[in-house]
Short mmCIF file of C-alpha atoms and ligand atoms in Angstrom, two decimals:
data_model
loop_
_atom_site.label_atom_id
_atom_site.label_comp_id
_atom_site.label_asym_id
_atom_site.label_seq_id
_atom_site.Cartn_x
_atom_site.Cartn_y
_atom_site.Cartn_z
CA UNK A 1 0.00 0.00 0.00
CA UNK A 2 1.26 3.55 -0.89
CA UNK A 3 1.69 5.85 2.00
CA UNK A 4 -0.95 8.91 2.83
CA UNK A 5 -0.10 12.35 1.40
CA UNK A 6 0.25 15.39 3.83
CA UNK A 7 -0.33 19.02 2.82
CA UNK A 8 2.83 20.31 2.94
CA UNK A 9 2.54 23.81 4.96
CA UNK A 10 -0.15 25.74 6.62
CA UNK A 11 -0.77 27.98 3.57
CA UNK A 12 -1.43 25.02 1.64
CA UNK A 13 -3.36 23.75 3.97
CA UNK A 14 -5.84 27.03 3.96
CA UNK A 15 -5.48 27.35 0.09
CA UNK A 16 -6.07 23.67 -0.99
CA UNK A 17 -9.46 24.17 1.23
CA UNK A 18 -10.36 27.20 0.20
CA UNK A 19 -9.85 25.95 -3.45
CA UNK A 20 -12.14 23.17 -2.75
CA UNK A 21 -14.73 25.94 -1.08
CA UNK A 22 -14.29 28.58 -3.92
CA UNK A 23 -15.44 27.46 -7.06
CA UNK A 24 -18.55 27.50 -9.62
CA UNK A 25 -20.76 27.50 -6.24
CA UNK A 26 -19.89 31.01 -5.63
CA UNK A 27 -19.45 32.34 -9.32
CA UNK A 28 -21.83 30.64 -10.69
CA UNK A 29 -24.87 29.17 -7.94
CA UNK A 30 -24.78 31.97 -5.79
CA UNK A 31 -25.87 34.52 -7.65
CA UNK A 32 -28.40 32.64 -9.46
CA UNK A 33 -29.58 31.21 -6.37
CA UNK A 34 -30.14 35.28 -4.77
CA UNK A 35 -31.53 36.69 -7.91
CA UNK A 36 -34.03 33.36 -7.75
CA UNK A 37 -34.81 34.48 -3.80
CA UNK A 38 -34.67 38.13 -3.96
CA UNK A 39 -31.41 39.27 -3.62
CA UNK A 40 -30.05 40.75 -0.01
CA UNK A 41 -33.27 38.65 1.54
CA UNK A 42 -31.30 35.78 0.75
CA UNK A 43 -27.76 37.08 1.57
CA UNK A 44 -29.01 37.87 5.03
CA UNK A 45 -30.39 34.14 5.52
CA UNK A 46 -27.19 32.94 3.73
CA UNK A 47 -24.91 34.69 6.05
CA UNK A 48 -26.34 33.49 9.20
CA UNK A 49 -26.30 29.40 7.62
CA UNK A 50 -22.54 30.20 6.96
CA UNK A 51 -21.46 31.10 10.18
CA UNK A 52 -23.91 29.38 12.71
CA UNK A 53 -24.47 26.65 10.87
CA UNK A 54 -21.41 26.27 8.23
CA UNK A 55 -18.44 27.05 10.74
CA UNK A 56 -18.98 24.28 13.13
CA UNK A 57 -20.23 21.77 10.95
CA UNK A 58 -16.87 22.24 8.72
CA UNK A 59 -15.07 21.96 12.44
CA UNK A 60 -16.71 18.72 13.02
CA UNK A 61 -15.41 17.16 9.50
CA UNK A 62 -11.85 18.60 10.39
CA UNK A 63 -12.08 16.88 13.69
CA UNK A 64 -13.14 13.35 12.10
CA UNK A 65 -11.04 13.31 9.11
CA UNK A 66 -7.84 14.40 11.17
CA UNK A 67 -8.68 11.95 13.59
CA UNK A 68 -8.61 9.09 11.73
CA UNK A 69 -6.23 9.93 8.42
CA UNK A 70 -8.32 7.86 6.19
CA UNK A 71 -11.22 7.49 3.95
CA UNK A 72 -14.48 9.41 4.31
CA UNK A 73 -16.19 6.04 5.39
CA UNK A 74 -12.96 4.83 7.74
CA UNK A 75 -12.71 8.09 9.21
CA UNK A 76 -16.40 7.77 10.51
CA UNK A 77 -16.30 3.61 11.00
CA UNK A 78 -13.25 4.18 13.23
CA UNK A 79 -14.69 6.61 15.62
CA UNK A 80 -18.14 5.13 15.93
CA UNK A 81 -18.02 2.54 18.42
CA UNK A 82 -19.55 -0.60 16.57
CA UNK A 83 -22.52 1.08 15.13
CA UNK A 84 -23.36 1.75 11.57
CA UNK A 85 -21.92 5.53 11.27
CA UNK A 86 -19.77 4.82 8.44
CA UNK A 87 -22.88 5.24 6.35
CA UNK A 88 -22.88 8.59 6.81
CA UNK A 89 -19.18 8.07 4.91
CA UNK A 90 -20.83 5.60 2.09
CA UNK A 91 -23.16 8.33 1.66
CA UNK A 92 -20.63 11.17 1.00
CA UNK A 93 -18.97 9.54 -1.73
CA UNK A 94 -22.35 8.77 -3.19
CA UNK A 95 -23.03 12.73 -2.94
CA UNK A 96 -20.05 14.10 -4.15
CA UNK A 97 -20.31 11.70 -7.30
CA UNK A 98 -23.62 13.18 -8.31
CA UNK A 99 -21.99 16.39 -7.67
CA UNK A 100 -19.27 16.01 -9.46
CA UNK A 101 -21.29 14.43 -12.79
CA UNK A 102 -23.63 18.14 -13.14
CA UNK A 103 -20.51 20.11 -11.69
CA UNK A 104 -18.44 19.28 -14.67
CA UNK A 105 -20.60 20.19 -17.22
CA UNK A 106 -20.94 23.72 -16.11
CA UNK A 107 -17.00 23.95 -15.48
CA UNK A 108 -17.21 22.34 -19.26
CA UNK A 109 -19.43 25.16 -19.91
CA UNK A 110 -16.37 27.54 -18.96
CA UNK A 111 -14.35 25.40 -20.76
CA UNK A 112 -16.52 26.28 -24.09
CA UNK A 113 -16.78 29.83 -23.18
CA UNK A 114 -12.80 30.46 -22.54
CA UNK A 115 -12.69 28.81 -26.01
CA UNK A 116 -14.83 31.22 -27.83
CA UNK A 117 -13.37 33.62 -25.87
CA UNK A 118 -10.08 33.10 -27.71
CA UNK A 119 -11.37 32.50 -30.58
CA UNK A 120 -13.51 35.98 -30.16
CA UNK A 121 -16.79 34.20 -30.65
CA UNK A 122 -18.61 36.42 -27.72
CA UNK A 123 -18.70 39.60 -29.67
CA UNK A 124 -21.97 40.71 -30.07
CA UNK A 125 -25.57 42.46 -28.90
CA UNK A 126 -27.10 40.78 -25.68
CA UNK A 127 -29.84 38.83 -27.67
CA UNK A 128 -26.58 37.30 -29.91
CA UNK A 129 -25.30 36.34 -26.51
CA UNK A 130 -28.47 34.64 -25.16
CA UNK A 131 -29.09 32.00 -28.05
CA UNK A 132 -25.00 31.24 -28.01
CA UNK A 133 -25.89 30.32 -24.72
CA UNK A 134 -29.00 28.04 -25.48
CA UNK A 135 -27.78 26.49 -28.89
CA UNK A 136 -24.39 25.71 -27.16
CA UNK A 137 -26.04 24.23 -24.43
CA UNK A 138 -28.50 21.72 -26.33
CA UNK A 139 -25.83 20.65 -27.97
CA UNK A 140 -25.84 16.86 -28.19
CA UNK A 141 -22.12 16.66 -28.62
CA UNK A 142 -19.75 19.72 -27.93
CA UNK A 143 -21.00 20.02 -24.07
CA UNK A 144 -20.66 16.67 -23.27
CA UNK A 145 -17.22 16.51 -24.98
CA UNK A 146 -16.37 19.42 -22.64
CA UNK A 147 -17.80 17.53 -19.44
CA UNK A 148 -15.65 14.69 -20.47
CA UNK A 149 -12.58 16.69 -20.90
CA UNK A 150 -12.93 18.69 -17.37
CA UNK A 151 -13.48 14.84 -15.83
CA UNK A 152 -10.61 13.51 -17.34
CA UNK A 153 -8.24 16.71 -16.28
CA UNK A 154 -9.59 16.43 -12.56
CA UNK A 155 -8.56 12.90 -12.87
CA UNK A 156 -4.87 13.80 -13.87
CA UNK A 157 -4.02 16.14 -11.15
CA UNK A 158 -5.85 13.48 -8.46
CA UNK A 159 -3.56 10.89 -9.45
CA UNK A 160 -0.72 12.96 -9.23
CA UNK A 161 -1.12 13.17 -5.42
CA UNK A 162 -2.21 15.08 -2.46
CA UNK A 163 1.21 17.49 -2.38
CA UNK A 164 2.24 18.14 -6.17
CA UNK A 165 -0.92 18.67 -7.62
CA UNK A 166 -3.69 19.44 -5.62
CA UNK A 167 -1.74 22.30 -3.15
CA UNK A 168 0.61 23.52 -5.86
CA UNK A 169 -2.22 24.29 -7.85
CA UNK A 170 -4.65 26.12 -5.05
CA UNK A 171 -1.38 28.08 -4.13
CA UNK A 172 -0.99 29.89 -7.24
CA UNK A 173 -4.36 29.76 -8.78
CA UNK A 174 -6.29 31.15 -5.54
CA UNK A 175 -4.69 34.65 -5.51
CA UNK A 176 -4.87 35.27 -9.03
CA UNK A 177 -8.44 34.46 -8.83
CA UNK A 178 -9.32 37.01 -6.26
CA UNK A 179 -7.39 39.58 -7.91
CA UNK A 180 -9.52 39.34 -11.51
CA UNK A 181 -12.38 39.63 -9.79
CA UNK A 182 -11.85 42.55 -8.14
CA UNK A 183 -11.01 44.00 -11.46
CA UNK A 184 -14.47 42.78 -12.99
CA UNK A 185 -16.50 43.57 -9.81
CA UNK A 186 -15.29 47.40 -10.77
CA UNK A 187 -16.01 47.05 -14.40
CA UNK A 188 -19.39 45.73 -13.62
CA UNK A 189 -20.13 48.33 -11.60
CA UNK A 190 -19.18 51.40 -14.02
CA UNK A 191 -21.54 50.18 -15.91
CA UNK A 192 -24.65 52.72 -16.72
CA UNK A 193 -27.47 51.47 -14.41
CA UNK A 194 -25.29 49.54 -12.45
CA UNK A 195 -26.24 51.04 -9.06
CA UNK A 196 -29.91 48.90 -9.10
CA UNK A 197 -27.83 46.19 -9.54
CA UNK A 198 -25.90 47.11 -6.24
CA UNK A 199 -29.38 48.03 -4.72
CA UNK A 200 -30.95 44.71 -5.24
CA UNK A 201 -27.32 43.29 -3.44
CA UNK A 202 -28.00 45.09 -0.77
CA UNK A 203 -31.38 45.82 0.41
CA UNK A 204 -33.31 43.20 1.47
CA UNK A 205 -36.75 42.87 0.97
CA UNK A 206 -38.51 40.13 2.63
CA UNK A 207 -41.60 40.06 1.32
CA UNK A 208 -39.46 37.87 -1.15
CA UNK A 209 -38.98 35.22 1.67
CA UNK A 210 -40.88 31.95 0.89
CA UNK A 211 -41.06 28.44 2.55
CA UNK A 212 -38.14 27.43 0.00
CA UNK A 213 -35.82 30.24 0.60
CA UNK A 214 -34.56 28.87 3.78
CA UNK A 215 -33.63 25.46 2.74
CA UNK A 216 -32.08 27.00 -0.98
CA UNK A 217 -29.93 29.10 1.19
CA UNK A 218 -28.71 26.37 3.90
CA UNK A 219 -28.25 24.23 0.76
CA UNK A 220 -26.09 27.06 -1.06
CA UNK A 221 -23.96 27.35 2.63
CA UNK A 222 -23.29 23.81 2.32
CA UNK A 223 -22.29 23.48 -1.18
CA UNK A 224 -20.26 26.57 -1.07
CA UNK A 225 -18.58 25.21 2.21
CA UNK A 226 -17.94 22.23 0.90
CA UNK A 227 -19.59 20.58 3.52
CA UNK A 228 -21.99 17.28 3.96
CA UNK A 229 -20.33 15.44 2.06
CA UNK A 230 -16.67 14.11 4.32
CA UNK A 231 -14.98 16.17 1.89
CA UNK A 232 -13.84 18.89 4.41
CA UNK A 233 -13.02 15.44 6.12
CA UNK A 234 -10.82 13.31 3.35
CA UNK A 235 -9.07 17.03 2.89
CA UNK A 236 -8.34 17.15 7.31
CA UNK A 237 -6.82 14.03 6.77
CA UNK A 238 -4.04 15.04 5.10
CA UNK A 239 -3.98 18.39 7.56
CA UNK A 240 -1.11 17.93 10.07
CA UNK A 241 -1.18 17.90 13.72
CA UNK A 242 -0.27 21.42 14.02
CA UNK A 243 -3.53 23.03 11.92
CA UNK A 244 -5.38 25.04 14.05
CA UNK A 245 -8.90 23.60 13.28
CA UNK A 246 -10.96 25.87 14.50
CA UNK A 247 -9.23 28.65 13.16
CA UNK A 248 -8.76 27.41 9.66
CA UNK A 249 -12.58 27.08 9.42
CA UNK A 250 -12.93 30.46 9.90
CA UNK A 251 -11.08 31.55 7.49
CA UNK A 252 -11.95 29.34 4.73
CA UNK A 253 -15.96 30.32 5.65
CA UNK A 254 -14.32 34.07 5.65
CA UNK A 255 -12.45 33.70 2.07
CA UNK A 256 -15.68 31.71 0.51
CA UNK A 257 -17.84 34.71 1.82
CA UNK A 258 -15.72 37.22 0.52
CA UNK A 259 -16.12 35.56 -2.72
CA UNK A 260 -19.39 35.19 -3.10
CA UNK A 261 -20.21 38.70 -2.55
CA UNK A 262 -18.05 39.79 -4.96
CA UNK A 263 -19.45 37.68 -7.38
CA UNK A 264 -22.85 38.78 -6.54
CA UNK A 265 -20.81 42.32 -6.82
CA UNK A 266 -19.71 41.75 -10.53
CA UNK A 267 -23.29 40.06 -11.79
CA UNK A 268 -26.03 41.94 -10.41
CA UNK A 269 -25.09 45.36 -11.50
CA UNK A 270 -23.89 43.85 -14.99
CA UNK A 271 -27.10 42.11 -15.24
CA UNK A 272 -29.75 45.19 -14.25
CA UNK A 273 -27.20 47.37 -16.58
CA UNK A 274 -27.86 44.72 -20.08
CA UNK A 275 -31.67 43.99 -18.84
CA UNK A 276 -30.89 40.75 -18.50
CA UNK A 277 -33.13 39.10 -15.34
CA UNK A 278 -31.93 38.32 -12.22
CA UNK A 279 -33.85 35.35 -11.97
CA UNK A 280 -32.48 33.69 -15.11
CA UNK A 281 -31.60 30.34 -13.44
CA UNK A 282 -28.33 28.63 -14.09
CA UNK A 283 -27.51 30.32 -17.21
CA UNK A 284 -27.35 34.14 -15.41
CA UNK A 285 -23.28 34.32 -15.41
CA UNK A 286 -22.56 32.78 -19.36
CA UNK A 287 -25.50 35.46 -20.33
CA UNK A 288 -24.42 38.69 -18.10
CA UNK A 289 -20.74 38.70 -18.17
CA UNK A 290 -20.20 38.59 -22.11
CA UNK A 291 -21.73 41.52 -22.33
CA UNK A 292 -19.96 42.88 -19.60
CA UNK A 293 -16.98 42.15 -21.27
CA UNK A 294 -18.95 43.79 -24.82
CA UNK A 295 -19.91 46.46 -23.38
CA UNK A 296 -18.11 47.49 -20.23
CA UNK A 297 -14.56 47.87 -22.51
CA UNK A 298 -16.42 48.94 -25.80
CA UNK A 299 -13.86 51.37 -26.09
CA UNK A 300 -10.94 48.89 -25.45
CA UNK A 301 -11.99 46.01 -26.50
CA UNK A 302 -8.46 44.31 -26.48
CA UNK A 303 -8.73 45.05 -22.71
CA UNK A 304 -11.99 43.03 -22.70
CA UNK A 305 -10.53 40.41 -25.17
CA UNK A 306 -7.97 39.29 -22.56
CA UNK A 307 -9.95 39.90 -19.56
CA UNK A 308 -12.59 37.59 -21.22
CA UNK A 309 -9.58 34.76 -21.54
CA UNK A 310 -8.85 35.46 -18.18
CA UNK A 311 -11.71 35.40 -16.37
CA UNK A 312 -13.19 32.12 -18.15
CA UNK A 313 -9.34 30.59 -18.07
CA UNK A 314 -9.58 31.29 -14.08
CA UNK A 315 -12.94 30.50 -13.29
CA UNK A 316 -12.21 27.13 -14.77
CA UNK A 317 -9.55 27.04 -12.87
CA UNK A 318 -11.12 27.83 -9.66
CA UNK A 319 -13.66 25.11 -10.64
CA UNK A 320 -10.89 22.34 -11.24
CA UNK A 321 -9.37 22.93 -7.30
CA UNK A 322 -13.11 22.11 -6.29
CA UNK A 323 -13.61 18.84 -8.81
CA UNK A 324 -10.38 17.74 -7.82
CA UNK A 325 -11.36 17.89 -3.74
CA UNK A 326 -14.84 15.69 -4.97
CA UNK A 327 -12.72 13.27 -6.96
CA UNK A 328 -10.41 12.63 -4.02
CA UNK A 329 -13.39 11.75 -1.75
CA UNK A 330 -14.02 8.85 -3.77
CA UNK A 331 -10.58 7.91 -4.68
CA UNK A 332 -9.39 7.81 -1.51
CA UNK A 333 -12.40 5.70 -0.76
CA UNK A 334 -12.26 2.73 -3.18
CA UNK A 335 -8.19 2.89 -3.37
CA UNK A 336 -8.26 2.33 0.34
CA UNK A 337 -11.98 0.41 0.90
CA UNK A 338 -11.22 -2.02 -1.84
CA UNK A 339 -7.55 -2.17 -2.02
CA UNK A 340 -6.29 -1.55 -4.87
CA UNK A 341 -4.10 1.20 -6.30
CA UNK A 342 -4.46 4.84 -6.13
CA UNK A 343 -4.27 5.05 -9.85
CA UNK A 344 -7.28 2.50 -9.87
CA UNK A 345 -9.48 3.94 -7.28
CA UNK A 346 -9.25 7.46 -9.41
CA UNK A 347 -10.28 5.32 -12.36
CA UNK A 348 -13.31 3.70 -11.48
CA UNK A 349 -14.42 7.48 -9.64
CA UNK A 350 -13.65 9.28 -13.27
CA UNK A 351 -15.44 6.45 -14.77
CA UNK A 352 -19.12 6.84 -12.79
CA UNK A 353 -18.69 10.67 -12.67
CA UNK A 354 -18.16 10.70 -16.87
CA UNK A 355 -22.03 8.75 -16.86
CA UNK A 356 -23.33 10.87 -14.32
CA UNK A 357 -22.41 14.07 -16.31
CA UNK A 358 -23.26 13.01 -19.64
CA UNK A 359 -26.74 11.98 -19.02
CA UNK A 360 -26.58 15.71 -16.83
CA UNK A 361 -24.83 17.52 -20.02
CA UNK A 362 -27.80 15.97 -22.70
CA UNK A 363 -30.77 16.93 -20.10
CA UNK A 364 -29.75 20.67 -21.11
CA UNK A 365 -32.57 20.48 -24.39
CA UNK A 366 -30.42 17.90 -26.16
CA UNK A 367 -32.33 14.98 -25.24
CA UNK A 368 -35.88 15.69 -23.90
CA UNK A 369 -36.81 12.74 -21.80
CA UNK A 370 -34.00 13.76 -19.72
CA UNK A 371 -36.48 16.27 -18.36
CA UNK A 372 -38.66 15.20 -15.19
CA UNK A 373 -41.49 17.38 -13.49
CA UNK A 374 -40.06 20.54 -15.89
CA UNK A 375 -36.02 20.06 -14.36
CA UNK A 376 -33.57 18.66 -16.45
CA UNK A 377 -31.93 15.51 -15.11
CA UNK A 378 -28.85 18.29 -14.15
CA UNK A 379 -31.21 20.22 -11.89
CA UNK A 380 -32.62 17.22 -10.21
CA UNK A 381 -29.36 16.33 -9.12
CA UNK A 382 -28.58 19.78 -8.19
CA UNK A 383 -31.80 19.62 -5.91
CA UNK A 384 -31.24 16.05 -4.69
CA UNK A 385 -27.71 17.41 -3.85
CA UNK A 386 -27.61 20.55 -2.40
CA UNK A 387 -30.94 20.69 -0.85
CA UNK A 388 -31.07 16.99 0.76
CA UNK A 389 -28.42 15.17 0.68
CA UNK A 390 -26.01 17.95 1.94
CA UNK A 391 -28.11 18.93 4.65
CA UNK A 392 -28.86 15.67 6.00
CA UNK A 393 -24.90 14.50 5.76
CA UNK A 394 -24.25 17.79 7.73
CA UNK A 395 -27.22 17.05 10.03
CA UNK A 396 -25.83 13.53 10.82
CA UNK A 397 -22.23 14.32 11.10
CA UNK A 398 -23.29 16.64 13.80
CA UNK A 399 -25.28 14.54 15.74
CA UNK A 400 -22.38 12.05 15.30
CA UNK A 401 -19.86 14.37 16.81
CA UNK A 402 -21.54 16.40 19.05
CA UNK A 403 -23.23 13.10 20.91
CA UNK A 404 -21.57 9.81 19.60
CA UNK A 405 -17.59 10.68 19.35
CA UNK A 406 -15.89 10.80 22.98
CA UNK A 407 -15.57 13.93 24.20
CA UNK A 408 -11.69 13.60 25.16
CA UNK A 409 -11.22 12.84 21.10
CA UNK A 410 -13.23 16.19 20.62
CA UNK A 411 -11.02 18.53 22.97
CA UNK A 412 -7.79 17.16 22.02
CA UNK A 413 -8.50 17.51 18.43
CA UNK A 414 -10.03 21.36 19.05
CA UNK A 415 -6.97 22.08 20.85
CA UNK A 416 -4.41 20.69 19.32
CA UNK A 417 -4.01 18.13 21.95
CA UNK A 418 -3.82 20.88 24.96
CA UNK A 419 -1.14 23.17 22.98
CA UNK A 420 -4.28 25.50 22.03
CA UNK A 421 -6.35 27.58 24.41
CA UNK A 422 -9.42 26.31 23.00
CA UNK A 423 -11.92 29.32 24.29
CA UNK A 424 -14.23 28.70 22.34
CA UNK A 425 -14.83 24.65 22.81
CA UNK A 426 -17.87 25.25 24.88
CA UNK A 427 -19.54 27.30 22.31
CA UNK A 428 -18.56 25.17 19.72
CA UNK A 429 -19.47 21.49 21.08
CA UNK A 430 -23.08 23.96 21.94
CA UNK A 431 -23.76 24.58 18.71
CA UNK A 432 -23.10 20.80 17.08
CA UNK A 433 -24.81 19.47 19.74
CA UNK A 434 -28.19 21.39 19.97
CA UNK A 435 -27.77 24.50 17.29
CA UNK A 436 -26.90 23.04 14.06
CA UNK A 437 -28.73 19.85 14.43
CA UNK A 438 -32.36 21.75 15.34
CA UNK A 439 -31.56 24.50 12.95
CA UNK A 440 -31.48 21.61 9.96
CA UNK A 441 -33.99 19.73 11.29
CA UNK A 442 -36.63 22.74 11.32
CA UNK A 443 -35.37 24.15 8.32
CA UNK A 444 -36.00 20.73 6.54
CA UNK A 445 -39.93 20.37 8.41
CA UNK A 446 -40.61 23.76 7.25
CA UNK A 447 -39.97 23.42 3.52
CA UNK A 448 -42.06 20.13 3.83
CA UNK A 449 -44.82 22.61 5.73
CA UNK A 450 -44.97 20.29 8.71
CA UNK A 451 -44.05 23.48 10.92
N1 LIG B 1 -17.70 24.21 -2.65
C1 LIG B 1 -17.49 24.07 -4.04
C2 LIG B 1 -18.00 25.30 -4.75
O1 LIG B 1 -18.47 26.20 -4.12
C3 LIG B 1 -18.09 22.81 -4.59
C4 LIG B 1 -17.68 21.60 -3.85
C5 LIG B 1 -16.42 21.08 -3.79
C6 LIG B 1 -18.50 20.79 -3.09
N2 LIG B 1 -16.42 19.95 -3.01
C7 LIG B 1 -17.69 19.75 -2.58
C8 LIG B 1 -19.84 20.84 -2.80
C9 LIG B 1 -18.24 18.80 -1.75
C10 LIG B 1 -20.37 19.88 -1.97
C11 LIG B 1 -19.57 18.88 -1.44
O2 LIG B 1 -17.96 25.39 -5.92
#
């Protein structure tokens, strides 16, 4: 058997996390998901999930996966005492292969759109822009090709290892990231019109606030976060004894926020400034930003031309450190579970995420009967995802800390075996024990109207 991987500093250990955190669920879901819920309503809601809810449920996955320095479903069989936790384990690699399947065809969407991008396809009025979007998309072919490539590139850096590919590439791709965006964000918001844009962002309006809203926003917390899935917790078990836990959830939860926002930041006032809705559903960032990139630099268009590349180049990027942290969930799983080689275990992961995201890529009006109760197979398994599966692997792992894993394992792990103050562990082991779990559990009986 090979030996385990480490992360190889602390800064790797924050970037390779926050890679996995940052990704197409800020860029791309989180805006969509506000304009669908009314904007700064839905911030609001988001913000408290994040930090009551998000922070100590990533915590608890740190503590588990650290613990044991193994597989999602080892970590959890190890500290369970007999009974049958390591489902919640089986069921993480379950998620994060759905997630992966309809995740790649949107970063294969990026993929398509840095191509045309190069190849100066984009130019044009918004209404040129919208059917790109919709005849690229029902593609039968070129979309799936693109899913397939993004797979098969996730696969390649996860078989290179824990150390050479997945934290070299967070380290330099993170802060070049950040730094576009701020660039865009102040594009965006030169814009004429731009300041409704920044309006909706930022004043809420509940009368917006439905049953749904709560549950879409936990959801969005979780899949931003990472979280639900024992990815945060196949990622801590390469983190070495010396991470501050506590602390690094903060600012991973801190960084994703911060993201987010700004993304929200460079669509919204883009979007009100082209007339293009808010509420436009999953295809709001490939129709708004094109034009941003038309319009906002009409008068220097090279300077649109390569922030264009850039931007699409980056945000595929930024999508690749997250695929590759859902790919190593399940090939750390069967490599180790089944015993076989690492190069193996990656295969057979690559091999059910390239089904799951074709039959996702064709539901997008190539193939009709992909299409259940009006959602295309790719949204079901958004839904199933992020609004269900997430939350209830969260929801579990909680209760499975807060009231199943001994206490002693708990502290020493929060503290870094006593060399940490630990302040904070009351508050903490509070909130997984009683906070997170009835928060979930309410949310989830509300959207189902039972309360
Ligand atoms: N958090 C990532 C994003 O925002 C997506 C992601 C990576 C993810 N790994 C995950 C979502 C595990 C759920 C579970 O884009």
């Amino acid at each position: 058997m090979e030996t385990r991987g480490n992360f190889g500093s602390k800064l790797g250990v924050i970037l390779a996390t926050a890679g996995s955190a940052v990704g197409l669920g800020n860029i791309w879901r989180f805006p969509y998901m506000a304009g669908h819920n009314g904007g700064a309503a839905f911030i609001l809601i988001y913000l408290g999930c994040i930090f009551l809810l998000g922070i100590p449920g990533m915590v608890s996955e740190f503590i588990i996966g650290r613990h044991s320095s193994s597989n999602a479903a080892r970590a959890y069989r190890n500290l369970s005492g007999g009974k049958p936790w390591a489902v919640v384990g089986y069921m993480g690699v379950f998620t994060s292969m759905i997630i992966l399947g309809f995740y790649a065809v949107v970063a294969g969407w990026c993929l398509q759109y840095l191509y045309a991008s190069v190849a100066g396809q984009l130019g044009g009025d918004s209404a040129f822009v919208q059917t790109y979007f919709k005849e690229f998309s029902s593609h039968p072919l070129r979309p799936v090709f693109w899913t397939v490539v993004f797979i098969l590139i996730t696969h390649g850096v996860v078989v290179n290892g824990v150390r050479n590919g997945i934290e070299r590439a967070s380290k330099l791709l993170m802060p070049t990231l950040f730094v576009l965006l701020v660039v865009i964000v102040v594009a965006s918001c030169l814009l004429p019109g731009a300041s409704q844009g920044i309006e909706f962002l930022l004043k809420p309006d509940f009368g917006k606030v439905d049953q749904s809203v709560l549950l879409e926003a936990l959801g969005q917390a979780f899949f931003s976060l990472s979280l639900g899935t024992a990815c945060l917790c196949t990622y801590a078990s390469y983190f070495s004894r010396q991470t501050n836990l506590a602390r690094s959830a903060i600012q991973i939860a801190l960084i994703d926020t911060l993201i987010a926002i700004l993304a929200g930041l460079m669509i919204f006032p883009a979007a009100f400034s082209v007339g293009v809705s808010p509420d436009s559903g999953p295809s709001l960032i490939f129709i708004t930003l094109p034009n941003v990139f038309n319009r906002a630099f009409a008068s220097m268009p090279l300077v649109g031309y390569i922030i264009s590349i850039l931007f699409y180049a980056l945000l595929a990027l930024a999508a690749l450190t997250s695929t590759i942290s859902m790919h190593e969930i399940g090939t750390a799983f069967f490599y180790e579970e089944l015993h076989i080689n690492r190069k193996r275990g990656a295969w057979i992961e690559t091999a059910v995420c390239v089904i799951i995201g074709i039959f996702c890529s064709l539901s997008c009006g190539a193939v009709d009967r992909l299409v259940f109760f009006g959602r295309s197979f790719l949204d079901c398994c958004d839904y199933l995802t992020a609004q269900i599966l997430l939350p209830l692997g969260a929801f579990l792992t909680c209760i499975f800390l807060g009231w199943f894993v001994p206490r002693k394992v708990v502290l020493d792990e929060f503290t870094n075996w006593g060399t940490l103050r630990g302040t904070f562990f009351h508050v903490y082991l509070f909130a997984v024990r009683f906070v997170c779990p009835l928060c979930i559990l309410s949310v989830f009986l509300h959207q189902f109207g039972i309360i």
